[in-house]
Amino acid sequence: SAVISQKPSRDICQRGTSLTIQCQVDSQVTMMFWYRQQPGQSLTLIATANQGSEATYESGFVIDKFPISRPNLTFSTLTVSNMSPEDSSIYLCSVEGGTSGTYEQYFGPGTRLTVT
Amino acid sequence: GENVEQHPSTLSVQEGDSAVIKCTYSDSASNYFPWYKQELGKRPQLIIDIRSNVGEKKDQRIAVTLNKTAKHFSLHITETQPEDSAVYFCAASTGGYQKVTFGTGTKLQVIP
């Protein structure tokens, strides 16, 4: 499976500021996904990032709030803009990368964000 | 869109007993059903998955069954051990770089 890293691992930010989270994969992948996991909750997909095209956002998530970049096949960033305490959450990237014909998704270690 | 329901939300079992977690999905186009284990403070880890052309799959102490007609799938853990304690998520997808929809999670506690 792919080795996925995220930076930063955690951060404490003031409301009104922005944070950019980086996701790096050790192999080329077609699709990268960004999820949010609020405390004690399940995983909610924010958007899907395909290299060379605009990210596709899920209902309830907008580009102005969560701009995403995907400059190449091994890297993506998610920015959480104009943060409020409600944005406090764990943000995880994932990639789809199994053997040919399989759909396994693997997750990065996550970024724990606290907004004060 | 896809909706995945998961039950129970919490489950306590004695060490050595079996644990069963059940999920239902709504989209008949879904054909890939992974299960993830998430330990406290860790990332979700894929533990087993099943495709819609298979009714059952086993991997040592864990097994997953799928009833495509009823849109049900279940995770079975036998001979539970304390290290099985974690939150388990079921999920459904149409596969092929498509989104994965997660269930609400089951917190499993294995009592020594």
mmCIF file of N, CA and C in Angstrom, chain A residues 4 30-31 33 35 37 40-43 45 48 58 92 96 101-110 112, chain B residues 31-32 36 38 41-46 49 51 89 93-105:
data_model
loop_
_atom_site.group_PDB
_atom_site.id
_atom_site.type_symbol
_atom_site.label_atom_id
_atom_site.label_comp_id
_atom_site.label_asym_id
_atom_site.label_seq_id
_atom_site.Cartn_x
_atom_site.Cartn_y
_atom_site.Cartn_z
ATOM 1 N N ILE A 4 1.681 7.369 3.067
ATOM 2 C CA ILE A 4 1.096 8.706 3.004
ATOM 3 C C ILE A 4 1.528 9.508 4.230
ATOM 4 N N THR A 30 -3.884 8.381 -8.896
ATOM 5 C CA THR A 30 -4.806 9.153 -9.727
ATOM 6 C C THR A 30 -5.655 10.102 -8.891
ATOM 7 N N MET A 31 -6.238 9.573 -7.844
ATOM 8 C CA MET A 31 -7.205 10.349 -7.089
ATOM 9 C C MET A 31 -6.765 10.485 -5.639
ATOM 10 N N PHE A 33 -8.280 12.064 -1.866
ATOM 11 C CA PHE A 33 -9.522 12.449 -1.206
ATOM 12 C C PHE A 33 -9.183 13.170 0.094
ATOM 13 N N TYR A 35 -10.891 14.145 3.795
ATOM 14 C CA TYR A 35 -11.984 13.858 4.715
ATOM 15 C C TYR A 35 -11.853 14.733 5.963
ATOM 16 N N GLN A 37 -13.002 14.457 10.104
ATOM 17 C CA GLN A 37 -13.535 13.603 11.153
ATOM 18 C C GLN A 37 -13.647 14.424 12.423
ATOM 19 N N GLY A 40 -15.236 12.010 17.825
ATOM 20 C CA GLY A 40 -16.201 10.951 18.091
ATOM 21 C C GLY A 40 -17.138 10.636 16.945
ATOM 22 N N GLN A 41 -16.840 11.165 15.778
ATOM 23 C CA GLN A 41 -17.748 10.991 14.641
ATOM 24 C C GLN A 41 -17.105 10.153 13.541
ATOM 25 N N SER A 42 -17.898 9.920 12.505
ATOM 26 C CA SER A 42 -17.413 9.182 11.348
ATOM 27 C C SER A 42 -16.645 10.108 10.412
ATOM 28 N N LEU A 43 -16.248 9.567 9.295
ATOM 29 C CA LEU A 43 -15.492 10.331 8.316
ATOM 30 C C LEU A 43 -16.446 10.906 7.276
ATOM 31 N N LEU A 45 -16.533 13.019 3.650
ATOM 32 C CA LEU A 45 -15.730 13.439 2.506
ATOM 33 C C LEU A 45 -15.941 14.919 2.232
ATOM 34 N N THR A 48 -12.848 15.546 -3.652
ATOM 35 C CA THR A 48 -12.000 14.625 -4.394
ATOM 36 C C THR A 48 -11.081 15.447 -5.290
ATOM 37 N N GLU A 58 -18.125 17.915 -2.059
ATOM 38 C CA GLU A 58 -19.360 17.294 -1.595
ATOM 39 C C GLU A 58 -20.326 18.372 -1.104
ATOM 40 N N LEU A 92 -8.092 14.343 7.183
ATOM 41 C CA LEU A 92 -7.314 13.222 6.660
ATOM 42 C C LEU A 92 -7.344 13.207 5.142
ATOM 43 N N GLU A 96 -6.505 6.200 -3.345
ATOM 44 C CA GLU A 96 -6.949 4.888 -3.797
ATOM 45 C C GLU A 96 -5.781 4.235 -4.491
ATOM 46 N N GLY A 101 -7.166 -3.367 -10.363
ATOM 47 C CA GLY A 101 -8.522 -3.881 -10.297
ATOM 48 C C GLY A 101 -9.146 -3.828 -8.919
ATOM 49 N N THR A 102 -8.431 -3.316 -7.938
ATOM 50 C CA THR A 102 -8.999 -3.205 -6.594
ATOM 51 C C THR A 102 -9.118 -1.742 -6.208
ATOM 52 N N TYR A 103 -9.914 -1.483 -5.212
ATOM 53 C CA TYR A 103 -10.308 -0.124 -4.894
ATOM 54 C C TYR A 103 -9.882 0.321 -3.500
ATOM 55 N N GLU A 104 -8.907 -0.348 -2.902
ATOM 56 C CA GLU A 104 -8.587 0.007 -1.515
ATOM 57 C C GLU A 104 -8.195 1.466 -1.383
ATOM 58 N N GLN A 105 -8.735 2.101 -0.331
ATOM 59 C CA GLN A 105 -8.323 3.456 0.009
ATOM 60 C C GLN A 105 -7.510 3.407 1.297
ATOM 61 N N TYR A 106 -6.425 4.163 1.288
ATOM 62 C CA TYR A 106 -5.541 4.216 2.440
ATOM 63 C C TYR A 106 -5.454 5.650 2.919
ATOM 64 N N PHE A 107 -5.357 5.800 4.235
ATOM 65 C CA PHE A 107 -5.411 7.115 4.843
ATOM 66 C C PHE A 107 -4.048 7.595 5.328
ATOM 67 N N GLY A 108 -3.876 8.901 5.260
ATOM 68 C CA GLY A 108 -2.750 9.527 5.927
ATOM 69 C C GLY A 108 -2.995 9.563 7.429
ATOM 70 N N PRO A 109 -1.988 10.004 8.191
ATOM 71 C CA PRO A 109 -2.099 9.987 9.649
ATOM 72 C C PRO A 109 -3.033 11.049 10.217
ATOM 73 N N GLY A 110 -3.422 12.015 9.398
ATOM 74 C CA GLY A 110 -4.356 13.030 9.864
ATOM 75 C C GLY A 110 -3.672 14.274 10.409
ATOM 76 N N ARG A 112 -4.648 17.147 13.203
ATOM 77 C CA ARG A 112 -5.591 17.536 14.263
ATOM 78 C C ARG A 112 -5.576 19.048 14.403
ATOM 79 N N ASN B 31 -20.642 -1.542 -5.143
ATOM 80 C CA ASN B 31 -20.114 -2.880 -5.402
ATOM 81 C C ASN B 31 -18.830 -3.181 -4.635
ATOM 82 N N TYR B 32 -18.449 -2.285 -3.747
ATOM 83 C CA TYR B 32 -17.225 -2.486 -2.976
ATOM 84 C C TYR B 32 -17.491 -2.049 -1.548
ATOM 85 N N TYR B 36 -12.968 -0.652 8.089
ATOM 86 C CA TYR B 36 -11.799 0.004 8.661
ATOM 87 C C TYR B 36 -11.834 -0.114 10.178
ATOM 88 N N GLN B 38 -10.213 1.755 13.532
ATOM 89 C CA GLN B 38 -9.524 2.973 13.955
ATOM 90 C C GLN B 38 -9.274 2.928 15.457
ATOM 91 N N GLY B 41 -6.710 7.847 18.373
ATOM 92 C CA GLY B 41 -5.625 8.709 17.942
ATOM 93 C C GLY B 41 -4.888 8.261 16.696
ATOM 94 N N LYS B 42 -5.379 7.208 16.062
ATOM 95 C CA LYS B 42 -4.707 6.670 14.874
ATOM 96 C C LYS B 42 -5.571 6.862 13.622
ATOM 97 N N ARG B 43 -4.959 6.614 12.486
ATOM 98 C CA ARG B 43 -5.700 6.710 11.236
ATOM 99 C C ARG B 43 -6.551 5.457 11.044
ATOM 100 N N PRO B 44 -7.619 5.529 10.247
ATOM 101 C CA PRO B 44 -8.377 4.306 9.916
ATOM 102 C C PRO B 44 -7.503 3.353 9.101
ATOM 103 N N GLN B 45 -7.570 2.077 9.471
ATOM 104 C CA GLN B 45 -6.794 1.050 8.776
ATOM 105 C C GLN B 45 -7.752 0.079 8.109
ATOM 106 N N LEU B 46 -7.533 -0.179 6.826
ATOM 107 C CA LEU B 46 -8.338 -1.156 6.108
ATOM 108 C C LEU B 46 -8.021 -2.554 6.637
ATOM 109 N N ASP B 49 -12.105 -6.295 3.016
ATOM 110 C CA ASP B 49 -13.080 -5.723 2.094
ATOM 111 C C ASP B 49 -13.712 -6.837 1.286
ATOM 112 N N ARG B 51 -16.089 -7.547 -2.458
ATOM 113 C CA ARG B 51 -16.691 -7.058 -3.686
ATOM 114 C C ARG B 51 -18.059 -7.715 -3.863
ATOM 115 N N PHE B 89 -15.481 0.948 11.236
ATOM 116 C CA PHE B 89 -16.341 1.624 10.273
ATOM 117 C C PHE B 89 -16.580 0.715 9.072
ATOM 118 N N SER B 93 -18.955 1.746 -1.690
ATOM 119 C CA SER B 93 -18.459 2.538 -2.807
ATOM 120 C C SER B 93 -18.856 1.854 -4.110
ATOM 121 N N THR B 94 -18.928 2.651 -5.155
ATOM 122 C CA THR B 94 -19.103 2.055 -6.477
ATOM 123 C C THR B 94 -17.751 1.735 -7.100
ATOM 124 N N GLY B 95 -16.667 2.010 -6.367
ATOM 125 C CA GLY B 95 -15.337 1.631 -6.802
ATOM 126 C C GLY B 95 -14.807 2.506 -7.918
ATOM 127 N N GLY B 96 -13.573 2.216 -8.331
ATOM 128 C CA GLY B 96 -12.988 2.897 -9.476
ATOM 129 C C GLY B 96 -12.848 4.389 -9.291
ATOM 130 N N TYR B 97 -12.154 4.769 -8.212
ATOM 131 C CA TYR B 97 -11.872 6.165 -7.912
ATOM 132 C C TYR B 97 -13.123 6.951 -7.526
ATOM 133 N N GLN B 98 -14.154 6.242 -7.120
ATOM 134 C CA GLN B 98 -15.366 6.914 -6.664
ATOM 135 C C GLN B 98 -15.348 7.089 -5.150
ATOM 136 N N LYS B 99 -16.190 7.954 -4.667
ATOM 137 C CA LYS B 99 -16.207 8.264 -3.237
ATOM 138 C C LYS B 99 -16.600 7.043 -2.430
ATOM 139 N N VAL B 100 -16.084 6.990 -1.217
ATOM 140 C CA VAL B 100 -16.433 5.959 -0.257
ATOM 141 C C VAL B 100 -17.312 6.610 0.801
ATOM 142 N N THR B 101 -18.466 6.030 1.064
ATOM 143 C CA THR B 101 -19.380 6.537 2.082
ATOM 144 C C THR B 101 -19.256 5.659 3.311
ATOM 145 N N PHE B 102 -19.008 6.292 4.454
ATOM 146 C CA PHE B 102 -18.754 5.563 5.679
ATOM 147 C C PHE B 102 -20.008 5.454 6.542
ATOM 148 N N GLY B 103 -20.100 4.352 7.275
ATOM 149 C CA GLY B 103 -21.103 4.213 8.318
ATOM 150 C C GLY B 103 -20.708 5.056 9.518
ATOM 151 N N THR B 104 -21.555 5.029 10.524
ATOM 152 C CA THR B 104 -21.384 5.898 11.688
ATOM 153 C C THR B 104 -20.394 5.353 12.711
ATOM 154 N N GLY B 105 -19.981 4.107 12.562
ATOM 155 C CA GLY B 105 -18.964 3.549 13.439
ATOM 156 C C GLY B 105 -19.533 2.738 14.587
#
